[in-house]
């Protein structure tokens, strides 16, 4: 009986071994069959580029052509305004027909580096050297009171301007420029200018009329640079005023802020001119001039605003335009208006010199002014304007 039991157990174990072995053999055959099925398709991958056919390499260069063509730069969605520094470099490069200005590089000549350092040192303490600062136009306080008075009439403002014949002539010249002139014939008298432009129009241009004589830079080398400074300042002032007008703010502050920027740049160019005059062997460098204007305009403009005892918000707005200032921290409405004005003016001057497209410029302006109609109307004024 024991023997029978042992034999039965042995037979059971042997059967189990045979069963497991059969299952293992069957699974192995299935894996091999699957591998054989996959192998032909996998083998096709390396054979395609190895084909000697001359047509085979062509899909590689043709592939990019099948991808969606990116939209032109002019139509790309602009999310935030570009930094002002490279934009202004491009502007001066276009206006001065000097492409190297766009790069922002400085001459390697040690003498030019000495000029740069000397001017920077003088500007650092320009508040202690009143002879470097322009005098405040004597009618400016009176005009500011009149322009800021909601009850003041255009004729009353014109009467104040008429006290200074040179100022009156200057206002008429600006009123007849393409930037401000309404449709119709030329304006030949202050009274007619008031009638045609209206009180608000006179308010807009009075600051420019007051400031332009101070902004002028007589003589000197490269007279196109100070001319470009004034052109840029006037357009900045007009655009900043338009930005504030859309928001119900005081346009005169926008005008003054834009023009003070131009005035600061003129002071810098005067100091640079005098510094070169002390070094007759050193040639005038546009690269040095552009670098100084870029670095110091906002600070000098703020110094002038303080010296002239202008409202503190002007100084704050100018301070917010410093190159090192974080543009995400523009906290004042006037600072934002001035940023918009500078942006619009630079883009317009680039467009006038064939270096910017309208669609792209309007897209950039929309990052600060979402009203596309307001941007388009202002753009037509700025690009069509001829100040002189």
Short mmCIF file of C-alpha atoms in Angstrom, two decimals:
data_model
loop_
_atom_site.label_atom_id
_atom_site.label_comp_id
_atom_site.label_asym_id
_atom_site.label_seq_id
_atom_site.Cartn_x
_atom_site.Cartn_y
_atom_site.Cartn_z
CA UNK A 1 0.00 0.00 0.00
CA UNK A 2 2.84 2.35 0.81
CA UNK A 3 4.45 1.58 -2.51
CA UNK A 4 1.27 2.44 -4.38
CA UNK A 5 0.99 5.78 -2.58
CA UNK A 6 4.59 6.69 -3.40
CA UNK A 7 4.11 5.79 -7.04
CA UNK A 8 0.97 7.94 -7.25
CA UNK A 9 2.75 10.96 -5.72
CA UNK A 10 5.67 10.55 -8.11
CA UNK A 11 3.30 10.37 -11.06
CA UNK A 12 1.51 13.54 -9.87
CA UNK A 13 4.76 15.47 -9.55
CA UNK A 14 5.89 14.29 -12.97
CA UNK A 15 2.58 15.40 -14.47
CA UNK A 16 2.90 18.85 -12.87
CA UNK A 17 6.41 19.24 -14.25
CA UNK A 18 5.24 18.26 -17.71
CA UNK A 19 2.30 20.69 -17.49
CA UNK A 20 4.49 23.65 -16.38
CA UNK A 21 7.03 22.86 -19.07
CA UNK A 22 4.33 22.78 -21.71
CA UNK A 23 2.98 26.16 -20.63
CA UNK A 24 6.46 27.70 -20.64
CA UNK A 25 7.14 26.32 -24.15
CA UNK A 26 3.81 27.69 -25.42
CA UNK A 27 4.44 31.21 -24.03
CA UNK A 28 7.94 31.25 -25.50
CA UNK A 29 6.52 30.41 -28.92
CA UNK A 30 4.03 33.27 -28.64
CA UNK A 31 6.79 35.79 -27.83
CA UNK A 32 8.84 34.63 -30.80
CA UNK A 33 5.85 34.93 -33.09
CA UNK A 34 5.16 38.51 -31.91
CA UNK A 35 8.78 39.47 -32.39
CA UNK A 36 8.69 38.13 -35.93
CA UNK A 37 5.57 40.18 -36.65
CA UNK A 38 7.15 43.43 -35.37
CA UNK A 39 10.56 42.95 -36.93
CA UNK A 40 9.64 43.90 -40.52
CA UNK A 41 8.07 47.24 -39.51
CA UNK A 42 10.98 48.09 -37.23
CA UNK A 43 13.41 47.23 -39.93
CA UNK A 44 11.86 49.77 -42.24
CA UNK A 45 13.07 52.68 -40.08
CA UNK A 46 16.80 52.50 -40.79
CA UNK A 47 16.32 51.46 -44.41
CA UNK A 48 14.54 54.67 -45.45
CA UNK A 49 17.48 57.14 -45.09
CA UNK A 50 19.85 54.48 -46.38
CA UNK A 51 18.00 54.29 -49.69
CA UNK A 52 20.19 55.32 -52.61
CA UNK A 53 17.25 57.08 -54.26
CA UNK A 54 18.02 60.78 -54.94
CA UNK A 55 14.48 61.69 -53.90
CA UNK A 56 14.85 60.42 -50.33
CA UNK A 57 16.79 63.40 -48.87
CA UNK A 58 14.29 65.98 -50.23
CA UNK A 59 11.64 65.72 -47.48
CA UNK A 60 14.14 66.96 -44.89
CA UNK A 61 14.61 70.51 -46.31
CA UNK A 62 11.01 70.63 -47.49
CA UNK A 63 9.60 69.84 -44.05
CA UNK A 64 9.84 73.41 -42.64
CA UNK A 65 7.84 74.71 -45.61
CA UNK A 66 4.91 72.54 -44.51
CA UNK A 67 4.77 74.21 -41.08
CA UNK A 68 2.49 77.24 -40.54
CA UNK A 69 4.22 80.42 -41.63
CA UNK A 70 4.64 82.71 -38.59
CA UNK A 71 2.81 86.01 -38.86
CA UNK A 72 4.83 89.11 -39.77
CA UNK A 73 6.38 90.97 -36.89
CA UNK A 74 3.96 93.82 -37.54
CA UNK A 75 1.00 91.56 -36.78
CA UNK A 76 2.37 89.66 -33.79
CA UNK A 77 0.48 90.18 -30.55
CA UNK A 78 2.38 92.56 -28.30
CA UNK A 79 1.89 91.74 -24.65
CA UNK A 80 3.94 94.49 -22.99
CA UNK A 81 5.75 97.61 -24.22
CA UNK A 82 9.36 97.18 -25.28
CA UNK A 83 12.16 98.71 -23.21
CA UNK A 84 12.80 102.31 -24.19
CA UNK A 85 16.59 102.14 -24.33
CA UNK A 86 17.00 100.01 -27.50
CA UNK A 87 14.03 101.78 -29.10
CA UNK A 88 15.61 105.20 -28.61
CA UNK A 89 18.92 103.90 -29.93
CA UNK A 90 17.15 102.77 -33.08
CA UNK A 91 15.45 106.15 -33.34
CA UNK A 92 18.67 108.15 -33.15
CA UNK A 93 20.35 105.73 -35.56
CA UNK A 94 17.57 106.35 -38.09
CA UNK A 95 17.36 110.11 -37.59
CA UNK A 96 21.13 110.61 -37.71
CA UNK A 97 21.61 108.02 -40.50
CA UNK A 98 24.24 106.36 -38.30
CA UNK A 99 23.43 102.63 -37.93
CA UNK A 100 26.11 102.14 -35.27
CA UNK A 101 24.03 104.20 -32.82
CA UNK A 102 21.53 101.34 -32.63
CA UNK A 103 24.19 99.10 -31.09
CA UNK A 104 24.88 101.42 -28.16
CA UNK A 105 28.63 100.80 -28.31
CA UNK A 106 31.11 103.49 -27.27
CA UNK A 107 34.39 104.45 -28.96
CA UNK A 108 37.45 102.64 -27.66
CA UNK A 109 39.47 105.87 -27.76
CA UNK A 110 40.55 106.78 -24.18
CA UNK A 111 40.07 110.46 -25.04
CA UNK A 112 36.37 109.82 -25.74
CA UNK A 113 36.06 107.91 -22.48
CA UNK A 114 37.52 110.94 -20.72
CA UNK A 115 34.93 113.20 -22.36
CA UNK A 116 32.15 110.85 -21.30
CA UNK A 117 33.36 110.82 -17.70
CA UNK A 118 33.82 114.61 -17.58
CA UNK A 119 30.30 115.31 -18.83
CA UNK A 120 28.79 112.71 -16.49
CA UNK A 121 30.58 114.32 -13.54
CA UNK A 122 29.30 117.77 -14.49
CA UNK A 123 25.73 116.51 -14.85
CA UNK A 124 25.92 114.74 -11.51
CA UNK A 125 25.98 118.14 -9.78
CA UNK A 126 24.15 120.21 -12.36
CA UNK A 127 21.87 121.56 -9.62
CA UNK A 128 24.90 123.27 -8.08
CA UNK A 129 25.79 124.97 -11.36
CA UNK A 130 22.81 127.18 -12.21
CA UNK A 131 24.66 128.59 -15.20
CA UNK A 132 24.14 125.23 -16.90
CA UNK A 133 20.37 125.30 -16.41
CA UNK A 134 18.04 127.30 -18.67
CA UNK A 135 16.11 130.16 -17.18
CA UNK A 136 12.45 129.63 -16.56
CA UNK A 137 10.34 131.46 -19.16
CA UNK A 138 9.08 134.51 -17.34
CA UNK A 139 5.49 134.02 -18.55
CA UNK A 140 5.36 130.35 -17.55
CA UNK A 141 3.85 130.80 -14.03
CA UNK A 142 1.21 133.20 -15.31
CA UNK A 143 0.35 130.93 -18.22
CA UNK A 144 0.19 127.85 -16.01
CA UNK A 145 -2.33 129.57 -13.75
CA UNK A 146 -4.43 130.60 -16.73
CA UNK A 147 -4.26 127.25 -18.48
CA UNK A 148 -5.17 125.38 -15.31
CA UNK A 149 -8.10 127.70 -14.64
CA UNK A 150 -11.23 126.04 -16.07
CA UNK A 151 -12.87 129.46 -16.36
CA UNK A 152 -10.01 130.96 -18.38
CA UNK A 153 -10.86 131.72 -21.98
CA UNK A 154 -8.69 131.16 -24.99
CA UNK A 155 -8.66 134.88 -25.61
CA UNK A 156 -7.39 135.49 -22.08
CA UNK A 157 -4.55 133.05 -22.62
CA UNK A 158 -3.79 134.67 -25.98
CA UNK A 159 -3.66 138.07 -24.27
CA UNK A 160 -0.97 136.80 -21.91
CA UNK A 161 1.04 135.38 -24.80
CA UNK A 162 0.71 138.65 -26.71
CA UNK A 163 2.84 140.33 -24.02
CA UNK A 164 5.85 138.63 -25.61
CA UNK A 165 5.97 139.20 -29.40
CA UNK A 166 8.55 136.46 -29.89
CA UNK A 167 6.40 134.03 -27.94
CA UNK A 168 3.31 135.03 -29.92
CA UNK A 169 5.13 134.43 -33.20
CA UNK A 170 6.34 131.08 -31.91
CA UNK A 171 2.83 130.01 -30.92
CA UNK A 172 1.53 130.91 -34.37
CA UNK A 173 4.31 128.93 -36.02
CA UNK A 174 3.47 125.85 -33.98
CA UNK A 175 -0.27 126.34 -34.49
CA UNK A 176 0.36 126.33 -38.25
CA UNK A 177 2.46 123.17 -38.17
CA UNK A 178 0.96 119.92 -39.39
CA UNK A 179 0.96 118.62 -35.84
CA UNK A 180 -1.71 121.09 -34.67
CA UNK A 181 -3.14 122.96 -37.64
CA UNK A 182 -6.81 122.32 -38.38
CA UNK A 183 -8.02 122.09 -41.94
CA UNK A 184 -8.19 125.42 -43.68
CA UNK A 185 -5.86 128.29 -44.46
CA UNK A 186 -2.90 129.45 -42.39
CA UNK A 187 -3.54 131.12 -39.05
CA UNK A 188 -2.14 134.65 -39.15
CA UNK A 189 -3.13 136.14 -35.78
CA UNK A 190 -3.48 135.01 -32.20
CA UNK A 191 -7.17 135.88 -32.23
CA UNK A 192 -7.77 133.73 -35.30
CA UNK A 193 -5.70 130.94 -33.79
CA UNK A 194 -7.91 130.99 -30.71
CA UNK A 195 -11.08 130.92 -32.80
CA UNK A 196 -9.94 128.05 -35.01
CA UNK A 197 -8.04 125.96 -32.48
CA UNK A 198 -10.29 126.66 -29.53
CA UNK A 199 -9.44 127.07 -25.88
CA UNK A 200 -8.42 123.43 -25.46
CA UNK A 201 -6.18 123.63 -28.51
CA UNK A 202 -4.47 126.73 -27.14
CA UNK A 203 -4.02 124.93 -23.82
CA UNK A 204 -2.29 122.09 -25.64
CA UNK A 205 0.24 124.16 -27.56
CA UNK A 206 0.95 126.95 -25.12
CA UNK A 207 3.59 124.92 -23.28
CA UNK A 208 5.39 124.12 -26.50
CA UNK A 209 5.29 127.76 -27.52
CA UNK A 210 6.74 128.84 -24.18
CA UNK A 211 9.46 126.21 -24.06
CA UNK A 212 10.78 126.07 -27.60
CA UNK A 213 13.04 129.14 -27.36
CA UNK A 214 14.70 127.56 -24.33
CA UNK A 215 15.07 124.24 -26.11
CA UNK A 216 17.01 125.68 -29.04
CA UNK A 217 20.69 124.86 -29.23
CA UNK A 218 22.56 127.37 -31.35
CA UNK A 219 25.43 126.35 -33.58
CA UNK A 220 27.62 123.49 -32.67
CA UNK A 221 28.50 120.36 -34.53
CA UNK A 222 25.89 117.91 -35.70
CA UNK A 223 22.99 120.32 -35.50
CA UNK A 224 20.65 117.51 -36.55
CA UNK A 225 20.96 115.96 -33.09
CA UNK A 226 19.48 118.91 -31.14
CA UNK A 227 16.88 119.25 -33.88
CA UNK A 228 15.97 115.60 -33.38
CA UNK A 229 15.82 116.18 -29.62
CA UNK A 230 13.30 118.99 -30.06
CA UNK A 231 11.30 117.00 -32.60
CA UNK A 232 11.14 114.03 -30.24
CA UNK A 233 10.24 116.26 -27.27
CA UNK A 234 7.37 117.93 -29.12
CA UNK A 235 5.90 114.61 -30.26
CA UNK A 236 6.33 113.16 -26.77
CA UNK A 237 4.49 116.14 -25.30
CA UNK A 238 1.62 115.85 -27.79
CA UNK A 239 1.23 112.10 -27.21
CA UNK A 240 1.41 112.37 -23.41
CA UNK A 241 -1.23 115.12 -23.47
CA UNK A 242 -3.47 112.97 -25.68
CA UNK A 243 -3.11 110.05 -23.26
CA UNK A 244 -4.17 112.24 -20.33
CA UNK A 245 -7.02 113.82 -22.27
CA UNK A 246 -8.50 110.35 -22.92
CA UNK A 247 -8.57 109.88 -19.14
CA UNK A 248 -9.86 113.32 -18.22
CA UNK A 249 -6.51 114.52 -16.87
CA UNK A 250 -4.71 117.83 -17.25
CA UNK A 251 -3.07 118.01 -20.66
CA UNK A 252 -0.66 120.77 -19.64
CA UNK A 253 1.19 118.45 -17.26
CA UNK A 254 1.70 115.96 -20.08
CA UNK A 255 2.95 118.72 -22.36
CA UNK A 256 5.40 120.04 -19.80
CA UNK A 257 6.68 116.57 -18.89
CA UNK A 258 7.44 115.77 -22.51
CA UNK A 259 9.09 119.11 -23.17
CA UNK A 260 11.16 118.96 -19.99
CA UNK A 261 12.66 115.72 -21.29
CA UNK A 262 13.77 117.59 -24.39
CA UNK A 263 15.09 120.41 -22.28
CA UNK A 264 17.14 117.98 -20.18
CA UNK A 265 18.67 116.52 -23.33
CA UNK A 266 19.57 119.99 -24.60
CA UNK A 267 21.39 120.78 -21.34
CA UNK A 268 23.38 117.57 -21.76
CA UNK A 269 24.32 118.46 -25.34
CA UNK A 270 25.42 121.93 -24.24
CA UNK A 271 27.69 120.48 -21.55
CA UNK A 272 29.06 118.02 -24.10
CA UNK A 273 29.70 120.81 -26.60
CA UNK A 274 31.63 122.80 -24.01
CA UNK A 275 33.62 119.72 -22.98
CA UNK A 276 34.68 119.07 -26.56
CA UNK A 277 35.56 122.76 -26.94
CA UNK A 278 38.09 122.27 -24.13
CA UNK A 279 39.61 119.36 -26.10
CA UNK A 280 39.90 120.58 -29.69
CA UNK A 281 41.97 117.55 -30.70
CA UNK A 282 39.15 115.14 -29.80
CA UNK A 283 36.53 114.71 -32.56
CA UNK A 284 32.84 114.96 -31.75
CA UNK A 285 31.34 111.50 -31.23
CA UNK A 286 27.67 110.86 -31.85
CA UNK A 287 28.00 107.62 -29.89
CA UNK A 288 29.14 109.54 -26.82
CA UNK A 289 26.36 112.12 -27.27
CA UNK A 290 23.67 109.44 -27.61
CA UNK A 291 24.95 107.55 -24.56
CA UNK A 292 24.87 110.68 -22.41
CA UNK A 293 21.37 111.63 -23.55
CA UNK A 294 20.19 108.10 -22.85
CA UNK A 295 21.67 107.92 -19.36
CA UNK A 296 21.07 111.40 -17.95
CA UNK A 297 18.04 113.01 -19.63
CA UNK A 298 15.46 112.05 -17.00
CA UNK A 299 17.63 113.12 -14.06
CA UNK A 300 18.54 116.49 -15.61
CA UNK A 301 14.91 117.12 -16.59
CA UNK A 302 13.84 116.48 -13.00
CA UNK A 303 16.49 118.91 -11.76
CA UNK A 304 15.12 121.59 -14.09
CA UNK A 305 11.56 120.96 -12.90
CA UNK A 306 12.71 121.38 -9.31
CA UNK A 307 14.71 124.53 -10.08
CA UNK A 308 11.71 126.04 -11.85
CA UNK A 309 9.48 125.21 -8.85
CA UNK A 310 7.09 123.20 -11.00
CA UNK A 311 4.53 120.86 -9.39
CA UNK A 312 6.18 117.88 -7.66
CA UNK A 313 4.24 115.34 -9.71
CA UNK A 314 6.25 116.45 -12.74
CA UNK A 315 9.49 115.55 -10.98
CA UNK A 316 8.07 112.19 -9.92
CA UNK A 317 6.94 111.36 -13.46
CA UNK A 318 10.36 112.31 -14.85
CA UNK A 319 12.10 110.24 -12.21
CA UNK A 320 10.07 107.23 -13.33
CA UNK A 321 11.62 107.50 -16.81
CA UNK A 322 15.19 106.83 -15.66
CA UNK A 323 16.72 103.90 -17.60
CA UNK A 324 17.38 101.96 -14.40
CA UNK A 325 13.81 102.43 -13.12
CA UNK A 326 11.63 99.33 -13.05
CA UNK A 327 8.86 100.14 -15.55
CA UNK A 328 6.51 97.77 -13.74
CA UNK A 329 6.54 100.27 -10.86
CA UNK A 330 5.09 103.21 -12.82
CA UNK A 331 2.68 104.34 -10.15
CA UNK A 332 1.60 107.82 -11.25
CA UNK A 333 -0.84 108.65 -14.06
CA UNK A 334 1.57 111.30 -15.34
CA UNK A 335 4.42 108.79 -15.35
CA UNK A 336 2.35 106.39 -17.44
CA UNK A 337 1.32 109.21 -19.78
CA UNK A 338 4.94 110.23 -20.25
CA UNK A 339 5.96 106.62 -20.94
CA UNK A 340 3.21 106.39 -23.55
CA UNK A 341 4.28 109.72 -25.05
CA UNK A 342 7.91 108.67 -25.31
CA UNK A 343 6.93 105.36 -26.86
CA UNK A 344 4.58 106.92 -29.42
CA UNK A 345 7.07 109.64 -30.35
CA UNK A 346 9.95 107.21 -30.87
CA UNK A 347 7.83 104.88 -33.00
CA UNK A 348 6.51 107.79 -35.07
CA UNK A 349 9.99 109.14 -35.75
CA UNK A 350 11.16 105.67 -36.74
CA UNK A 351 8.20 105.37 -39.11
CA UNK A 352 8.93 108.77 -40.63
CA UNK A 353 12.42 107.50 -41.47
CA UNK A 354 11.18 104.22 -42.91
CA UNK A 355 12.35 102.13 -39.96
CA UNK A 356 9.01 101.10 -38.42
CA UNK A 357 5.69 99.69 -39.66
CA UNK A 358 2.38 101.21 -38.67
CA UNK A 359 0.71 97.91 -37.75
CA UNK A 360 3.54 96.90 -35.45
CA UNK A 361 3.70 100.37 -33.89
CA UNK A 362 -0.03 100.41 -33.16
CA UNK A 363 0.27 96.96 -31.62
CA UNK A 364 2.98 98.24 -29.31
CA UNK A 365 0.97 101.32 -28.34
CA UNK A 366 -2.00 99.11 -27.48
CA UNK A 367 -0.01 97.72 -24.56
CA UNK A 368 -0.38 101.09 -22.83
CA UNK A 369 -3.51 102.47 -24.50
CA UNK A 370 -6.12 99.80 -25.30
CA UNK A 371 -8.27 102.27 -27.25
CA UNK A 372 -7.26 101.43 -30.83
CA UNK A 373 -9.15 104.39 -32.28
CA UNK A 374 -7.32 106.83 -30.02
CA UNK A 375 -4.00 105.25 -30.99
CA UNK A 376 -4.79 105.44 -34.69
CA UNK A 377 -5.89 109.08 -34.52
CA UNK A 378 -2.78 110.09 -32.59
CA UNK A 379 -0.55 108.08 -34.93
CA UNK A 380 -1.81 109.97 -37.96
CA UNK A 381 -0.97 113.25 -36.25
CA UNK A 382 2.49 112.18 -35.18
CA UNK A 383 3.69 110.64 -38.43
CA UNK A 384 2.30 113.44 -40.59
CA UNK A 385 3.64 116.26 -38.46
CA UNK A 386 6.32 118.65 -39.54
CA UNK A 387 7.25 120.98 -36.72
CA UNK A 388 9.22 123.45 -38.73
#
